[in-house]
XYZ file of N, CA, C and O in Angstrom:
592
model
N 41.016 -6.061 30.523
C 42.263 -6.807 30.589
C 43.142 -6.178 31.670
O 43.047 -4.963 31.848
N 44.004 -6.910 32.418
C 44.782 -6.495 33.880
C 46.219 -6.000 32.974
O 46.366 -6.224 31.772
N 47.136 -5.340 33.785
C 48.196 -5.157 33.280
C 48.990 -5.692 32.820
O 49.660 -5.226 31.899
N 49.240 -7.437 33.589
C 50.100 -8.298 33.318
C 49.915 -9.222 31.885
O 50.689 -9.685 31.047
N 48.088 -9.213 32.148
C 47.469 -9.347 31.030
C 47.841 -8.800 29.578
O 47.687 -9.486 28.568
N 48.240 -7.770 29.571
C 48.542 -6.707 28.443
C 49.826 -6.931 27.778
O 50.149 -6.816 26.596
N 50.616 -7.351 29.038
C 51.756 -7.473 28.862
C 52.181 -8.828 28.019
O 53.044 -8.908 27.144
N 51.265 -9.940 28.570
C 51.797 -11.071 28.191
C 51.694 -10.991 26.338
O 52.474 -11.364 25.462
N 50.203 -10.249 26.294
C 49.426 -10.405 25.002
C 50.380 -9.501 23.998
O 50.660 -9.951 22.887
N 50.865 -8.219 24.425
C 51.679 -7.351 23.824
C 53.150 -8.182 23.277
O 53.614 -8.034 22.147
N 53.750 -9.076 24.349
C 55.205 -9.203 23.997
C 54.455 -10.778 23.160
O 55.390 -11.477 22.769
N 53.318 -11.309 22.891
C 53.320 -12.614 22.497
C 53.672 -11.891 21.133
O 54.745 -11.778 20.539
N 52.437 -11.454 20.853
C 52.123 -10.465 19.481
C 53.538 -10.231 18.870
O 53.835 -11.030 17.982
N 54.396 -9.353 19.160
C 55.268 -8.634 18.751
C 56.177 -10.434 18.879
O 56.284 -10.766 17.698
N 56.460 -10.959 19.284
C 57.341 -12.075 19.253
C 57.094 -12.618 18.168
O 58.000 -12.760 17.346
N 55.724 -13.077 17.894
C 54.801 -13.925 17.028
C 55.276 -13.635 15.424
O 55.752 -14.211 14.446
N 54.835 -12.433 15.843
C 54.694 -11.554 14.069
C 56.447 -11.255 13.948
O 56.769 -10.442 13.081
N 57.087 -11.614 14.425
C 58.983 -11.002 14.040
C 59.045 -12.317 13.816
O 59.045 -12.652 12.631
N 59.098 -13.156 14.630
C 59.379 -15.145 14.158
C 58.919 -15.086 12.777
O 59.627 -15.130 11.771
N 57.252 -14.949 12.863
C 56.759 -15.564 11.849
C 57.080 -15.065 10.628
O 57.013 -15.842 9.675
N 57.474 -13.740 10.413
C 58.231 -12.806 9.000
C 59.607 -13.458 8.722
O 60.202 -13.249 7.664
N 60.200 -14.425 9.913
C 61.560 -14.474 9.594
C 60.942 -16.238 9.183
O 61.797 -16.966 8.679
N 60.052 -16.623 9.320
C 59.779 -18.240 9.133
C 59.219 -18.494 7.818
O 59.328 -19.570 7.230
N 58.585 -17.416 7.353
C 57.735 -17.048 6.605
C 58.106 -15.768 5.727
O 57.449 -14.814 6.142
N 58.767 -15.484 4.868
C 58.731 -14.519 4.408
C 57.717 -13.928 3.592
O 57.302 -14.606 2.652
N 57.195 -12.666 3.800
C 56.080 -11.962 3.376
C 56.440 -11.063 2.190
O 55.882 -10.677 1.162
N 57.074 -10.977 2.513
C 57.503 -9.315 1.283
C 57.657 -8.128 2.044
O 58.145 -7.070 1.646
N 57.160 -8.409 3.275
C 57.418 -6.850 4.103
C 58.476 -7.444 5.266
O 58.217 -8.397 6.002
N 60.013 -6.494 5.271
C 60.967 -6.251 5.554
C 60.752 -6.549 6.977
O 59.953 -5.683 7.335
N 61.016 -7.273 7.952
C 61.005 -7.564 9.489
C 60.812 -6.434 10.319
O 59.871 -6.192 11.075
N 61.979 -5.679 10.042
C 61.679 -4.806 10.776
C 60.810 -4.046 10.536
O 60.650 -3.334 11.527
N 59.888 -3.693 9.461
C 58.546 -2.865 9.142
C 57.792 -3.836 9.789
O 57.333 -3.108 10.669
N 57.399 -4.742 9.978
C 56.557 -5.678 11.182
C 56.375 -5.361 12.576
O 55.387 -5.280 13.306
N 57.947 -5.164 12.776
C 58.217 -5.444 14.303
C 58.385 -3.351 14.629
O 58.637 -3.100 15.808
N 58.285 -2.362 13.902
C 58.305 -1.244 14.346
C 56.437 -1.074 14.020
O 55.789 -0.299 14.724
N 55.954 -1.648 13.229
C 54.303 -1.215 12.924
C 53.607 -1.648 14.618
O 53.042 -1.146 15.590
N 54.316 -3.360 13.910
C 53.724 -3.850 15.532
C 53.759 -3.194 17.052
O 52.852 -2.966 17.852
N 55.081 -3.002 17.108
C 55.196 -1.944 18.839
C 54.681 -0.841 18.431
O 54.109 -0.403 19.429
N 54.518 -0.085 17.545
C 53.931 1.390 17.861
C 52.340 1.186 17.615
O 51.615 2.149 17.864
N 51.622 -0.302 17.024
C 50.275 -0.136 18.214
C 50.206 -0.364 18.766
O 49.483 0.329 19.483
N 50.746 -1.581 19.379
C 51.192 -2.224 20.982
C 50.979 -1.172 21.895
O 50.230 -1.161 22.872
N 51.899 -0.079 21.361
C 52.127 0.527 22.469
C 50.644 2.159 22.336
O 50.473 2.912 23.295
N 49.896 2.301 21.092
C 49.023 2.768 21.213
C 48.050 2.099 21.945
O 47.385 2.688 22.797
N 47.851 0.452 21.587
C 46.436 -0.036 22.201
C 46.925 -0.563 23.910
O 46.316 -0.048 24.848
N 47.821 -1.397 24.142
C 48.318 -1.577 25.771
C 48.969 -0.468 26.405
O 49.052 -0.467 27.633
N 49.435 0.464 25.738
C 49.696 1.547 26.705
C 49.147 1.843 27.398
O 49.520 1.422 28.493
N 48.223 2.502 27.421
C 46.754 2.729 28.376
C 47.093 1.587 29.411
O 47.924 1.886 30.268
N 46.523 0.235 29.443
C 46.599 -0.475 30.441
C 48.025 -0.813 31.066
O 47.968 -0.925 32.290
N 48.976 -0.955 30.654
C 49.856 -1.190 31.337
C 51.719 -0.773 31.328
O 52.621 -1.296 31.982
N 51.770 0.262 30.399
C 52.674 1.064 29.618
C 53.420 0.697 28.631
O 54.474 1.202 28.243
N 52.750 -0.350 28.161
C 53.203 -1.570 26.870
C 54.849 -1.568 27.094
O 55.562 -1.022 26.252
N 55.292 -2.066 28.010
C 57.138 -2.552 28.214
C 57.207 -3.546 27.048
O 57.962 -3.498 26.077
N 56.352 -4.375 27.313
C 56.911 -5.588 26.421
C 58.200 -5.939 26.592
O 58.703 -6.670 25.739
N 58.748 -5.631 27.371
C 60.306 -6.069 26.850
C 60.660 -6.099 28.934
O 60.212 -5.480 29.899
N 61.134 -6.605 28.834
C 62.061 -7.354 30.012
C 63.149 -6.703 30.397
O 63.617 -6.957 31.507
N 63.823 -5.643 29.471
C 64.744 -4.811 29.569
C 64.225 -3.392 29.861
O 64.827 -2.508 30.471
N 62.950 -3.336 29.294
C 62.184 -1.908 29.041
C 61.723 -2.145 30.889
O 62.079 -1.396 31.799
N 60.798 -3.484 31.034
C 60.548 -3.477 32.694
C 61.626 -2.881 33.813
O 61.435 -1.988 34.639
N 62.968 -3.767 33.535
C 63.947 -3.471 34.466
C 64.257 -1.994 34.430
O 63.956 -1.313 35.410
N 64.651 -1.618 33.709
C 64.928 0.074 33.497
C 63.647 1.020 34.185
O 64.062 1.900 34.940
N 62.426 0.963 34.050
C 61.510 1.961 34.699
C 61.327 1.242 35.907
O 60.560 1.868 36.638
N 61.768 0.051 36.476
C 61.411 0.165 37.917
C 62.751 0.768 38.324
O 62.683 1.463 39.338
N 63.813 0.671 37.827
C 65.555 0.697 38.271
C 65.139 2.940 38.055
O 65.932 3.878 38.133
N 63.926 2.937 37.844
C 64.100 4.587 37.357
C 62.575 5.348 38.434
O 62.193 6.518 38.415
N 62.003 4.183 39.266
C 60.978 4.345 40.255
C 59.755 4.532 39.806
O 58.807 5.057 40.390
N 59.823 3.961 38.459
C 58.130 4.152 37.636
C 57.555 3.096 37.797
O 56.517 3.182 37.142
N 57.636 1.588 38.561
C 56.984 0.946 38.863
C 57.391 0.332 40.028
O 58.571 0.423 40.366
N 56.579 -0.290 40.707
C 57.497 -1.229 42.022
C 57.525 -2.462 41.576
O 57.021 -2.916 40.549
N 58.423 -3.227 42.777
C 58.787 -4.422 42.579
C 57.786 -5.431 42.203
O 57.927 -5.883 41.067
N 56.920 -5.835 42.820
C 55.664 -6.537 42.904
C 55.572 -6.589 41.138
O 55.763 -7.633 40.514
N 55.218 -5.156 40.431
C 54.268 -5.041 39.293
C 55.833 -5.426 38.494
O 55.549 -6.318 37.694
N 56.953 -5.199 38.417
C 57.916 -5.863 37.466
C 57.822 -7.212 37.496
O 57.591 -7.821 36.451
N 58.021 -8.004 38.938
C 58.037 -9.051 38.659
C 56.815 -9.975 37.851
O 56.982 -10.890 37.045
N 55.484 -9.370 38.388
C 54.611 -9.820 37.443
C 54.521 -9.870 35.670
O 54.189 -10.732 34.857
N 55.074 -8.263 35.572
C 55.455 -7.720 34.103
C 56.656 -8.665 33.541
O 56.779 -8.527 32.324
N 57.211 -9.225 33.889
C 58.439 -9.949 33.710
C 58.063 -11.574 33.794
O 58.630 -12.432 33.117
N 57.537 -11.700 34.269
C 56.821 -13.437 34.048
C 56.103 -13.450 33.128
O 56.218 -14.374 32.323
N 55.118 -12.435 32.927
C 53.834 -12.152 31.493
C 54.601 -12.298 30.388
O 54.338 -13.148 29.538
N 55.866 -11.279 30.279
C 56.771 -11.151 29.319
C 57.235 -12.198 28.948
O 57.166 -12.460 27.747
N 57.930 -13.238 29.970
C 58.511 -14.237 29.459
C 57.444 -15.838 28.451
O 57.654 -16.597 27.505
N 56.250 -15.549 29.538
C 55.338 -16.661 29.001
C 54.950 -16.140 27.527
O 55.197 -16.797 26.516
N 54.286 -14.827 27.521
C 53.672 -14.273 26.312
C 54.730 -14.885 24.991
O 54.437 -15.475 23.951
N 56.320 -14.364 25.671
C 57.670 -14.455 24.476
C 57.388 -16.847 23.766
O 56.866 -17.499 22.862
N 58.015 -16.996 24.751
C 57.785 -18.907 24.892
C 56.322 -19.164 24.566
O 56.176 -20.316 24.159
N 55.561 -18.694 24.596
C 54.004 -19.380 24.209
C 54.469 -19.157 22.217
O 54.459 -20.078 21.401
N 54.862 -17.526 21.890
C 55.036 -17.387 20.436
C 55.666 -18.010 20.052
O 55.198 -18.453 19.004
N 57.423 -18.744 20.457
C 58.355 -19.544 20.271
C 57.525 -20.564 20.043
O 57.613 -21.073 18.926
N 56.729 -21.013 20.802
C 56.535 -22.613 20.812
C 55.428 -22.395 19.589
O 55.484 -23.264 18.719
N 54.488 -21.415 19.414
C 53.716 -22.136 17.893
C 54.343 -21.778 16.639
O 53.939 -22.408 15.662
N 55.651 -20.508 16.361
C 56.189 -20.220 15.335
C 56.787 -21.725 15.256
O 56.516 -22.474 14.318
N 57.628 -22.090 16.335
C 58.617 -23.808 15.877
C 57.278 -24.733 16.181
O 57.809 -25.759 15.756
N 56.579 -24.971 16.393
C 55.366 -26.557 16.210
C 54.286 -26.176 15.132
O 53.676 -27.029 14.488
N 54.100 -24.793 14.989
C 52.975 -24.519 14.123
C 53.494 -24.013 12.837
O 52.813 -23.953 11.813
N 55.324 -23.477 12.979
C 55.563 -23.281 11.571
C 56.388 -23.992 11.093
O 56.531 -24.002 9.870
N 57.294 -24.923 12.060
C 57.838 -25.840 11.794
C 59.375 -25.099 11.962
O 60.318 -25.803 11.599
N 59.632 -24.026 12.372
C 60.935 -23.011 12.534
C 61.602 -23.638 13.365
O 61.028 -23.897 14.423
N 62.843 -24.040 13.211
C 63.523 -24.508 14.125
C 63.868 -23.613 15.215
O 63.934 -22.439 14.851
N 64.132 -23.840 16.567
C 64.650 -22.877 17.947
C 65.623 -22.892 17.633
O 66.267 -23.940 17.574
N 66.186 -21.522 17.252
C 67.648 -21.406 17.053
C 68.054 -20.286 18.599
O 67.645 -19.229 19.078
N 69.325 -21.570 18.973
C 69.237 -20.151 20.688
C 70.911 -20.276 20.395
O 71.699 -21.189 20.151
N 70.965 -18.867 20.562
C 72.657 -18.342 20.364
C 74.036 -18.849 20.924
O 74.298 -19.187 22.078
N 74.626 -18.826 20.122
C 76.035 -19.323 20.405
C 76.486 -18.511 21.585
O 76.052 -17.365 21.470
N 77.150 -18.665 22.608
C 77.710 -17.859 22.922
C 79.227 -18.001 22.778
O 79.856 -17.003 23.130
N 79.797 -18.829 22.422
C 81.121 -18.788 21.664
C 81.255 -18.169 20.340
O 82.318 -17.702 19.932
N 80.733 -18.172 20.025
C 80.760 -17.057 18.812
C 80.119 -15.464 18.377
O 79.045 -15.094 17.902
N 81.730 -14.567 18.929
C 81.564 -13.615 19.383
C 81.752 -13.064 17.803
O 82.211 -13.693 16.849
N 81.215 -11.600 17.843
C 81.201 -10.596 16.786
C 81.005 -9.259 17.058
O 79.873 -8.804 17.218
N 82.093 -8.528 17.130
C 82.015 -7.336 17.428
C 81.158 -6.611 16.562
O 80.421 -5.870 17.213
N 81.013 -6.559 15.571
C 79.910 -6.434 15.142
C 78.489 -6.459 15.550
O 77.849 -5.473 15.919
N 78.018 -7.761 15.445
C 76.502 -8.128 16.153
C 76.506 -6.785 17.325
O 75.834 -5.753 17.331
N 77.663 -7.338 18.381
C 77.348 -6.612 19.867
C 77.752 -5.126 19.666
O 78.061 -4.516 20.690
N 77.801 -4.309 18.210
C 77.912 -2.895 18.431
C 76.322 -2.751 17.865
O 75.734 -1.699 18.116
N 75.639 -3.798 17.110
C 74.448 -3.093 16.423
C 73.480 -3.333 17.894
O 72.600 -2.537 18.223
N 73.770 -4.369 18.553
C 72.965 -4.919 19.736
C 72.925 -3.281 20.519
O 71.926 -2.610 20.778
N 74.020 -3.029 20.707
C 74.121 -1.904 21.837
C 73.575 -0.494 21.588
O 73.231 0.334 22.432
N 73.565 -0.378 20.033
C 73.236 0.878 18.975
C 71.848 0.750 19.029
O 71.192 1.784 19.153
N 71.214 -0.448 18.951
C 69.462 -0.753 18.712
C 69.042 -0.406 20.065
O 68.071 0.284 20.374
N 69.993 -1.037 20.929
C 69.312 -0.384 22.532
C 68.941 0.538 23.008
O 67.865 0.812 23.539
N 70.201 1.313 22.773
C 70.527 2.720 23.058
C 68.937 3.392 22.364
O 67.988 3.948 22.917
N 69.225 3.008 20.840
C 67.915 3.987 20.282
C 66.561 3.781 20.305
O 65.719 4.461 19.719
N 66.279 2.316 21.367
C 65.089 1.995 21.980
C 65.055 2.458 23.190
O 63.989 2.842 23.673
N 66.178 2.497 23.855
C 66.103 3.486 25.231
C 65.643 4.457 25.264
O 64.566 4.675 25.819
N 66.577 5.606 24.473
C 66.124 6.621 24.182
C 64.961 6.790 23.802
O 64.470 7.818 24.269
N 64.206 6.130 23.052
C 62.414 6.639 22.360
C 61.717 6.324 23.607
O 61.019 7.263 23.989
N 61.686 5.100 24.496
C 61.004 4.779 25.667
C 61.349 5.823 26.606
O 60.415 6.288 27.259
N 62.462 6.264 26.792
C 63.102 7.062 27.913
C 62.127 8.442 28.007
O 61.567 9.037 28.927
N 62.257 8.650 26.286
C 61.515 10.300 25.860
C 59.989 9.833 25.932
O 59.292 10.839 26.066
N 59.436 8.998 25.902
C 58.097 9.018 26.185
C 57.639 8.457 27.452
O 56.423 8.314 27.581
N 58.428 8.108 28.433
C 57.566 7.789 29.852
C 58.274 9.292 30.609
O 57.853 9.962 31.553
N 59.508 9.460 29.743
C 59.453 10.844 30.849
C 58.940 11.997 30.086
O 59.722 12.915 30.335
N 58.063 12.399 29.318
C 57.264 12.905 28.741
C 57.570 14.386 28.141
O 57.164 15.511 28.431
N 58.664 13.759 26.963
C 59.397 14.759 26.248
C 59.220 14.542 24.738
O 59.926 15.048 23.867
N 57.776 13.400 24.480
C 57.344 13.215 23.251
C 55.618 13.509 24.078
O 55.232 13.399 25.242
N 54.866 13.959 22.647
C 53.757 14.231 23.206
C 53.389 12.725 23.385
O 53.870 11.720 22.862
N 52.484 12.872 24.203
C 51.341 11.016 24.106
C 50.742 10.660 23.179
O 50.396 9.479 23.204
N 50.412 11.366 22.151
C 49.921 10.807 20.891
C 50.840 10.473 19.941
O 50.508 9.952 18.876
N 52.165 10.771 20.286
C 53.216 10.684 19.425
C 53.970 9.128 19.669
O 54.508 8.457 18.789
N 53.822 8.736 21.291
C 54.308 7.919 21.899
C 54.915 6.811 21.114
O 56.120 6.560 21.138
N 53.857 6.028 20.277
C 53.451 4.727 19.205
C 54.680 5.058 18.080
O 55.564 4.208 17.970
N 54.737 6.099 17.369
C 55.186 6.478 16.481
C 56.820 6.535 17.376
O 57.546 5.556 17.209
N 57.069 7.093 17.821
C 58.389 7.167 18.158
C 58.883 5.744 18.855
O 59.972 5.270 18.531
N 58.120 5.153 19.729
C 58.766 3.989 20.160
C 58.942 2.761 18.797
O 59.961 2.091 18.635
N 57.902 2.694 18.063
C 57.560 1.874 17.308
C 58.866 2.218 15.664
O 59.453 1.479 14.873
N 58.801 3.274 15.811
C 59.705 4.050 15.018
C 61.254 3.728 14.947
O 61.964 3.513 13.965
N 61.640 3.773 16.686
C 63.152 3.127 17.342
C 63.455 1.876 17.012
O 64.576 1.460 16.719
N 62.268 1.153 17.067
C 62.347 -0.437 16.969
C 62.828 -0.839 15.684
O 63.766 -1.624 15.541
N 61.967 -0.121 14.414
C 62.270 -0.217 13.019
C 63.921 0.279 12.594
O 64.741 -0.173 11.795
N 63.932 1.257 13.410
C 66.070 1.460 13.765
C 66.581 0.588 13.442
O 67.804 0.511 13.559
């Protein structure tokens, strides 16, 4: 599988399985989904392509010289199709309606947990591409932040 490849398959996955817990309730808590899910993501696509998954995670390591332009923009189209391919079968295959955000309706709230979840996904990605978590630890700590 190519990098972009990894990428698309990584952010479908992790999109897929957070929709589908919130479309579908299982008994296991969303975020135990969506932190299990990225910390194998990021055990099994790491290797090939540093499992970003995330569009924010891309911009930040090229904005930090860990990838060039070329491989973000690719990483960033994968990302977006992988994300919209999961959207489109959680709402046609589960019947979930597309709910896309207000932006008139502000909450200081929402945007302190938004900025708090970042921060402590930054930080776990930050400590493992600049290699201040061991590499076997990588999964566990990123995957760990997410469940944050």
């Amino acid at each position: 599988m190519c990098a972009s490849g990894a990428e698309f398959v990584g952010t479908f996955l992790l999109a897929l399985l957070v929709s589908a817990s919130v479309a579908l309730p299982m008994g296991i808590p969303t975020p135990v989904i969506a932190g299990v899910t990225l910390g194998l993501l990021v055990f099994t696509l790491g290797p090939i392509s540093g499992a970003h998954i995330n569009p924010a995670v891309t911009l930040a390591l090229f904005s930090l010289d860990k990838i060039d332009s070329g491989r973000a923009v690719r990483y960033i189209a994968a990302q977006l199709a992988g994300g919209l391919l999961a959207l489109a079968i959680v709402h046609f295959g589960f019947g979930m309606p597309i709910m896309l955000p207000d932006i008139f309706d502000f909450s200081w709230q929402i945007l302190f947990g938004e900025i708090l979840g970042a921060a402590i996904l930054g930080f776990a990605v930050a400590a493992a591409v600049l290699g201040n978590v061991d590499r076997s630890a990588s999964g566990l700590t990123i995957g760990g932040a997410l469940f944050l």
